[in-house]
Amino acid sequence: TTTTTTTTSTTTATSTTTTSTTTTSTTTTTTTTPFCSEHWCTLEGECMPLVSSHNGCSHMEFLQAEVSTVPVTLTFNRTFENPVVAIGGPDLLGGAVWGPVRVTQKTGDNMTILMDRWTSWTGGARTLLVNLVVVEAGVYSVNGSVLFQALELTVSSATSSSADAGYWTQVWFPESFSQPPAIFQSVSNNDDTPVVTRLQLIFPDVFSTTLQEDEHNWNQFGHGTELVGNVAFSADFGTGVLVLTERMYTMQLSSVTTDSGFARVPLSLSVPVSFILPWIQSFAGPDTCFAEWAPVVGGYNVKVLEEKSQDNELDHTNELIAVLSVIRDDNAVPRPTTTTTTTTT
């Protein structure tokens, strides 16, 4: 007898369903870029002058300050590596003979300036309104044409007799201009003896400069060696546009030949000028002097102002005055907007 046993095995399958969820994130970034003309390049979202000697971008700033014999510290908007300062002749708010303005200290972040008193100044306290340009040291050029240069140098003293005989510091530009430039200067020192700089024999590749104390001292003793800042602009620079942060600056370079009487600055700018920097470029008269400016309806006047410790007369012969006129327009900066959309899965 054969017995057959059948075993049935049942397998139960359990199905597990997993649901996967994919999240898509979209990020929209809006970048505002300033418009830079051919004279400038973009650095950290701002237009800055081209600097051929630095093989890249750099920057400048325009500052305005009311100055007296009390030191005033001005903070830069950006940090400079080697700032070069030029201080334009003043608008005399007090209406009397003033003393020159000098730099007492300077770092990459700020500078301190004050006004020295001429020995002939017997009046009370006065306040000067001065305009300054601060430029990173270097040579600024476009397509091989030098637009402007900024450099510091030590200038030796001179008495009036030695200056007449040609005792000047001769300075060669790092790169030549196409024609004689306009030069703006400042003196950096801790000596409280008032001193101004004078210029002569400005050529495309070289110029001469010296120091002058007030007429009485300069005629007898000269002056020590000082550090002088020089910012030189090409005469064919024309009207340049510079965009800094949220402001647009338009610059015009012009010149006036005048004596101790005011002469009008020729301007082609269509809106009121924010800053004006005048500086004497010639040495037609040896008496200690400097350029002064005053606002008038529709523009500015400039003149030569002598110091009077040697005598009371203020007459001076004709000198060539270079004038850098600057417009600041906070609302006219062309800033194209670029929108970038990034999708992340």
Short mmCIF file of C-alpha atoms in Angstrom, two decimals:
data_model
loop_
_atom_site.label_atom_id
_atom_site.label_comp_id
_atom_site.label_asym_id
_atom_site.label_seq_id
_atom_site.Cartn_x
_atom_site.Cartn_y
_atom_site.Cartn_z
CA THR A 1 0.00 0.00 0.00
CA THR A 2 1.39 3.30 -1.01
CA THR A 3 0.42 6.42 0.95
CA THR A 4 1.00 9.84 -0.67
CA THR A 5 1.15 12.92 1.55
CA THR A 6 0.80 16.32 -0.10
CA THR A 7 1.97 19.42 1.77
CA THR A 8 0.80 22.78 0.60
CA SER A 9 2.84 25.86 1.57
CA THR A 10 1.31 29.29 1.26
CA THR A 11 3.57 32.37 1.07
CA THR A 12 2.07 35.74 1.83
CA ALA A 13 3.89 38.72 0.22
CA THR A 14 3.71 42.09 1.96
CA SER A 15 4.06 45.14 -0.35
CA THR A 16 5.43 48.41 1.05
CA THR A 17 4.99 51.60 -1.01
CA THR A 18 7.45 54.48 -0.41
CA THR A 19 6.52 57.95 -1.67
CA SER A 20 9.46 60.23 -2.68
CA THR A 21 8.94 64.01 -2.65
CA THR A 22 11.19 66.32 -4.76
CA THR A 23 11.46 69.97 -3.66
CA THR A 24 12.47 72.63 -6.17
CA SER A 25 13.90 75.94 -4.83
CA THR A 26 14.17 79.01 -7.02
CA THR A 27 16.46 81.87 -6.02
CA THR A 28 16.37 85.16 -7.85
CA THR A 29 19.40 87.42 -7.53
CA THR A 30 19.31 91.00 -8.74
CA THR A 31 22.67 92.63 -9.41
CA THR A 32 22.99 96.34 -10.02
CA THR A 33 26.08 97.24 -12.01
CA PRO A 34 27.32 100.80 -12.56
CA PHE A 35 27.91 102.02 -16.07
CA CYS A 36 31.60 102.49 -16.74
CA SER A 37 32.82 104.55 -19.70
CA GLU A 38 36.04 103.71 -21.53
CA HIS A 39 38.06 105.76 -19.03
CA TRP A 40 37.12 103.55 -16.11
CA CYS A 41 36.92 99.91 -15.06
CA THR A 42 34.75 97.99 -12.58
CA LEU A 43 36.11 97.14 -9.14
CA GLU A 44 33.84 95.51 -6.55
CA GLY A 45 30.74 96.80 -8.31
CA GLU A 46 32.02 100.35 -8.71
CA CYS A 47 33.62 102.30 -11.54
CA MET A 48 37.21 103.17 -10.85
CA PRO A 49 39.98 104.76 -12.97
CA LEU A 50 42.25 102.49 -14.95
CA VAL A 51 45.74 102.31 -13.46
CA SER A 52 48.31 101.02 -15.90
CA SER A 53 51.11 100.97 -13.32
CA HIS A 54 49.01 98.77 -11.02
CA ASN A 55 47.76 96.57 -13.88
CA GLY A 56 44.23 96.95 -12.62
CA CYS A 57 41.72 99.26 -10.97
CA SER A 58 42.13 101.85 -8.31
CA HIS A 59 40.06 104.73 -7.01
CA MET A 60 39.84 108.38 -6.04
CA GLU A 61 37.67 110.49 -3.79
CA PHE A 62 36.56 114.12 -3.68
CA LEU A 63 36.25 115.69 -0.25
CA GLN A 64 35.19 119.09 1.05
CA ALA A 65 35.92 120.51 4.50
CA GLU A 66 35.75 123.69 6.53
CA VAL A 67 39.19 124.20 8.04
CA SER A 68 40.60 126.46 10.73
CA THR A 69 43.68 126.29 12.95
CA VAL A 70 42.09 123.33 14.75
CA PRO A 71 42.96 119.96 13.11
CA VAL A 72 40.13 118.30 11.17
CA THR A 73 40.14 114.55 10.46
CA LEU A 74 38.51 113.35 7.24
CA THR A 75 37.59 109.67 6.82
CA PHE A 76 37.87 108.09 3.38
CA ASN A 77 34.98 106.09 1.95
CA ARG A 78 37.37 103.30 0.98
CA THR A 79 40.78 102.12 2.11
CA PHE A 80 43.75 103.31 0.04
CA GLU A 81 47.12 101.61 -0.18
CA ASN A 82 49.09 104.79 -0.88
CA PRO A 83 46.83 107.86 -1.02
CA VAL A 84 48.10 111.03 -2.70
CA VAL A 85 46.31 114.25 -1.71
CA ALA A 86 45.87 117.53 -3.59
CA ILE A 87 44.23 120.48 -1.83
CA GLY A 88 42.77 123.23 -3.98
CA GLY A 89 43.12 126.89 -3.07
CA PRO A 90 40.40 128.03 -0.66
CA ASP A 91 37.14 129.87 -0.76
CA LEU A 92 37.76 132.35 2.01
CA LEU A 93 34.59 132.47 4.09
CA GLY A 94 36.09 134.95 6.56
CA GLY A 95 37.18 137.48 3.93
CA ALA A 96 40.75 138.11 5.18
CA VAL A 97 44.27 136.98 4.31
CA TRP A 98 44.56 133.36 5.37
CA GLY A 99 47.26 130.78 5.96
CA PRO A 100 47.95 127.67 3.86
CA VAL A 101 46.28 124.31 4.56
CA ARG A 102 48.53 121.30 5.11
CA VAL A 103 48.20 117.57 5.80
CA THR A 104 49.43 116.67 9.30
CA GLN A 105 48.83 112.91 9.13
CA LYS A 106 47.58 110.43 6.55
CA THR A 107 46.75 106.71 6.57
CA GLY A 108 44.92 104.47 4.14
CA ASP A 109 41.66 105.21 5.93
CA ASN A 110 41.79 108.90 6.90
CA MET A 111 43.75 112.13 6.92
CA THR A 112 44.04 115.19 9.17
CA ILE A 113 44.39 118.74 7.84
CA LEU A 114 44.64 122.19 9.39
CA MET A 115 45.32 125.80 8.47
CA ASP A 116 48.56 127.49 9.49
CA ARG A 117 48.61 131.20 10.31
CA TRP A 118 50.83 133.55 8.36
CA THR A 119 52.97 135.77 10.60
CA SER A 120 51.18 138.74 8.98
CA TRP A 121 47.75 137.51 10.06
CA THR A 122 46.62 139.68 12.95
CA GLY A 123 42.87 139.09 12.68
CA GLY A 124 40.66 136.74 14.66
CA ALA A 125 39.72 133.17 13.88
CA ARG A 126 38.93 132.39 10.26
CA THR A 127 37.38 129.40 8.51
CA LEU A 128 38.37 128.21 5.05
CA LEU A 129 36.32 126.03 2.73
CA VAL A 130 38.70 123.73 0.86
CA ASN A 131 38.18 121.00 -1.70
CA LEU A 132 40.46 117.97 -1.92
CA VAL A 133 41.06 115.10 -4.28
CA VAL A 134 42.58 111.86 -2.98
CA VAL A 135 44.02 109.45 -5.55
CA GLU A 136 45.75 106.10 -5.24
CA ALA A 137 49.37 106.58 -6.28
CA GLY A 138 49.98 105.45 -9.83
CA VAL A 139 49.67 106.18 -13.52
CA TYR A 140 46.12 106.29 -14.94
CA SER A 141 45.84 105.70 -18.67
CA VAL A 142 43.54 104.45 -21.41
CA ASN A 143 44.76 102.89 -24.65
CA GLY A 144 48.31 104.04 -23.97
CA SER A 145 47.32 107.66 -23.36
CA VAL A 146 48.09 108.97 -19.87
CA LEU A 147 45.06 110.68 -18.29
CA PHE A 148 46.50 111.54 -14.90
CA GLN A 149 49.21 110.54 -12.45
CA ALA A 150 49.53 110.68 -8.67
CA LEU A 151 52.88 110.69 -6.89
CA GLU A 152 54.51 111.93 -3.70
CA LEU A 153 57.98 113.42 -3.52
CA THR A 154 60.29 115.31 -1.18
CA VAL A 155 60.84 118.96 -2.05
CA SER A 156 63.80 120.94 -0.76
CA SER A 157 63.85 124.48 0.57
CA ALA A 158 64.73 127.62 -1.33
CA THR A 159 65.34 131.25 -0.47
CA SER A 160 64.03 133.91 -2.81
CA SER A 161 67.49 134.55 -4.29
CA SER A 162 68.22 130.89 -4.87
CA ALA A 163 64.74 130.29 -6.28
CA ASP A 164 65.24 133.13 -8.74
CA ALA A 165 68.49 131.49 -9.74
CA GLY A 166 66.76 128.18 -10.37
CA TYR A 167 67.03 126.31 -7.06
CA TRP A 168 64.06 124.03 -7.68
CA THR A 169 63.28 120.35 -7.32
CA GLN A 170 63.02 118.86 -10.79
CA VAL A 171 60.52 116.00 -11.04
CA TRP A 172 60.20 113.49 -13.87
CA PHE A 173 56.80 111.89 -14.37
CA PRO A 174 56.78 108.07 -14.27
CA GLU A 175 55.17 108.22 -17.74
CA SER A 176 55.05 111.14 -20.16
CA PHE A 177 51.87 113.02 -20.99
CA SER A 178 51.03 113.98 -24.57
CA GLN A 179 51.24 117.68 -23.60
CA PRO A 180 51.96 119.68 -20.43
CA PRO A 181 49.51 118.62 -17.69
CA ALA A 182 47.78 120.61 -14.94
CA ILE A 183 49.28 119.89 -11.51
CA PHE A 184 47.58 120.12 -8.10
CA GLN A 185 49.56 119.74 -4.87
CA SER A 186 49.55 119.54 -1.07
CA VAL A 187 52.20 119.69 1.66
CA SER A 188 52.38 116.96 4.33
CA ASN A 189 54.37 117.99 7.38
CA ASN A 190 54.34 118.36 11.14
CA ASP A 191 56.20 121.67 11.08
CA ASP A 192 53.87 124.49 12.06
CA THR A 193 55.72 127.02 9.87
CA PRO A 194 53.29 128.03 7.08
CA VAL A 195 54.50 127.06 3.61
CA VAL A 196 53.08 126.82 0.09
CA THR A 197 54.38 125.16 -3.08
CA ARG A 198 55.11 126.84 -6.41
CA LEU A 199 55.45 125.36 -9.88
CA GLN A 200 57.24 126.30 -13.08
CA LEU A 201 58.55 124.83 -16.33
CA ILE A 202 55.81 122.20 -16.70
CA PHE A 203 56.46 119.92 -19.68
CA PRO A 204 54.89 116.59 -20.75
CA ASP A 205 57.62 114.60 -19.00
CA VAL A 206 59.05 116.88 -16.30
CA PHE A 207 58.25 119.85 -14.04
CA SER A 208 59.90 121.93 -11.32
CA THR A 209 58.55 122.80 -7.89
CA THR A 210 59.73 124.58 -4.74
CA LEU A 211 58.52 125.70 -1.31
CA GLN A 212 57.74 129.23 -0.13
CA GLU A 213 57.27 130.48 3.40
CA ASP A 214 55.75 133.91 4.01
CA GLU A 215 57.56 136.74 2.25
CA HIS A 216 59.54 137.86 5.30
CA ASN A 217 60.90 134.43 6.24
CA TRP A 218 61.28 133.10 2.72
CA ASN A 219 63.36 136.09 1.64
CA GLN A 220 65.82 135.29 4.42
CA PHE A 221 65.77 131.68 5.52
CA GLY A 222 64.08 129.41 2.98
CA HIS A 223 62.38 126.26 4.31
CA GLY A 224 63.20 122.65 5.19
CA THR A 225 62.40 119.55 3.14
CA GLU A 226 58.76 118.51 2.99
CA LEU A 227 56.66 115.70 1.49
CA VAL A 228 54.54 117.06 -1.38
CA GLY A 229 51.58 115.29 -2.97
CA ASN A 230 51.14 115.79 -6.73
CA VAL A 231 48.11 114.92 -8.86
CA ALA A 232 48.64 115.80 -12.53
CA PHE A 233 45.81 115.76 -15.08
CA SER A 234 46.32 115.58 -18.84
CA ALA A 235 45.37 118.80 -20.63
CA ASP A 236 43.46 116.75 -23.23
CA PHE A 237 41.48 114.89 -20.55
CA GLY A 238 38.40 116.93 -21.47
CA THR A 239 35.30 116.07 -19.50
CA GLY A 240 35.62 112.77 -17.68
CA VAL A 241 32.87 110.86 -15.90
CA LEU A 242 33.63 108.93 -12.72
CA VAL A 243 31.12 106.80 -10.82
CA LEU A 244 31.80 106.19 -7.14
CA THR A 245 29.33 104.23 -5.05
CA GLU A 246 25.96 105.98 -5.53
CA ARG A 247 27.40 109.20 -6.92
CA MET A 248 28.45 110.29 -10.39
CA TYR A 249 31.19 112.87 -10.79
CA THR A 250 31.79 114.87 -13.95
CA MET A 251 35.16 116.63 -14.14
CA GLN A 252 36.27 119.51 -16.35
CA LEU A 253 39.80 120.89 -16.59
CA SER A 254 40.25 124.54 -17.56
CA SER A 255 42.76 127.36 -17.10
CA VAL A 256 42.68 131.07 -16.33
CA THR A 257 45.42 133.70 -16.61
CA THR A 258 44.88 136.41 -14.04
CA ASP A 259 46.58 138.55 -11.42
CA SER A 260 45.36 139.74 -8.02
CA GLY A 261 41.99 140.59 -9.53
CA PHE A 262 39.25 137.98 -9.88
CA ALA A 263 38.72 136.32 -13.28
CA ARG A 264 35.83 134.06 -14.31
CA VAL A 265 36.46 130.33 -14.67
CA PRO A 266 35.28 129.14 -18.11
CA LEU A 267 32.79 126.31 -17.60
CA SER A 268 30.91 124.17 -20.10
CA LEU A 269 29.21 122.08 -17.41
CA SER A 270 25.44 122.43 -17.51
CA VAL A 271 24.67 122.07 -13.80
CA PRO A 272 26.14 123.81 -10.72
CA VAL A 273 29.66 122.72 -9.79
CA SER A 274 30.10 120.91 -6.48
CA PHE A 275 33.86 121.26 -6.10
CA ILE A 276 36.51 123.54 -7.58
CA LEU A 277 40.26 123.06 -7.20
CA PRO A 278 42.46 125.96 -8.43
CA TRP A 279 46.25 125.80 -8.42
CA ILE A 280 48.90 128.21 -9.79
CA GLN A 281 51.01 126.63 -12.55
CA SER A 282 53.52 129.44 -13.20
CA PHE A 283 56.19 131.50 -11.44
CA ALA A 284 55.84 134.88 -13.14
CA GLY A 285 55.96 136.70 -9.80
CA PRO A 286 58.35 135.52 -7.02
CA ASP A 287 56.34 136.82 -4.06
CA THR A 288 54.65 134.15 -1.93
CA CYS A 289 51.13 133.58 -3.28
CA PHE A 290 48.37 131.03 -3.84
CA ALA A 291 45.12 130.72 -5.75
CA GLU A 292 41.81 131.69 -4.17
CA TRP A 293 38.29 131.17 -5.48
CA ALA A 294 34.88 132.64 -4.82
CA PRO A 295 31.40 131.56 -5.97
CA VAL A 296 29.43 133.93 -8.20
CA VAL A 297 26.08 133.60 -9.95
CA GLY A 298 26.41 130.85 -12.52
CA GLY A 299 29.99 129.89 -11.74
CA TYR A 300 33.23 130.78 -9.98
CA ASN A 301 35.97 133.42 -9.99
CA VAL A 302 39.62 132.80 -9.18
CA LYS A 303 42.55 135.10 -8.44
CA VAL A 304 46.12 135.23 -7.14
CA LEU A 305 46.38 136.17 -3.47
CA GLU A 306 49.72 137.35 -2.09
CA GLU A 307 50.94 137.03 1.46
CA LYS A 308 51.90 140.40 2.99
CA SER A 309 54.44 139.99 5.81
CA GLN A 310 57.09 141.90 3.83
CA ASP A 311 54.77 144.75 2.84
CA ASN A 312 51.07 145.56 2.78
CA GLU A 313 50.56 145.47 -0.97
CA LEU A 314 48.78 142.49 -2.48
CA ASP A 315 49.27 143.27 -6.18
CA HIS A 316 50.65 140.41 -8.24
CA THR A 317 51.50 139.88 -11.88
CA ASN A 318 49.55 137.49 -14.14
CA GLU A 319 49.86 133.81 -13.31
CA LEU A 320 48.40 130.74 -15.03
CA ILE A 321 45.85 129.01 -12.78
CA ALA A 322 44.61 125.50 -13.57
CA VAL A 323 41.08 124.75 -12.35
CA LEU A 324 39.55 121.32 -11.85
CA SER A 325 35.76 121.70 -11.70
CA VAL A 326 33.73 118.76 -10.42
CA ILE A 327 29.99 118.08 -10.45
CA ARG A 328 28.51 115.56 -8.06
CA ASP A 329 25.08 114.23 -8.99
CA ASP A 330 23.70 111.67 -6.54
CA ASN A 331 20.60 110.98 -8.64
CA ALA A 332 22.08 110.58 -12.09
CA VAL A 333 24.13 107.41 -11.81
CA PRO A 334 23.28 105.07 -14.72
CA ARG A 335 23.01 101.65 -13.14
CA PRO A 336 21.77 98.82 -15.38
CA THR A 337 20.12 95.99 -13.43
CA THR A 338 20.84 92.31 -14.19
CA THR A 339 18.44 89.67 -12.79
CA THR A 340 19.74 86.09 -12.42
CA THR A 341 17.37 83.19 -11.57
CA THR A 342 18.89 80.03 -10.08
CA THR A 343 16.81 76.83 -9.73
CA THR A 344 17.96 74.21 -7.24
CA THR A 345 16.44 70.69 -7.18
#
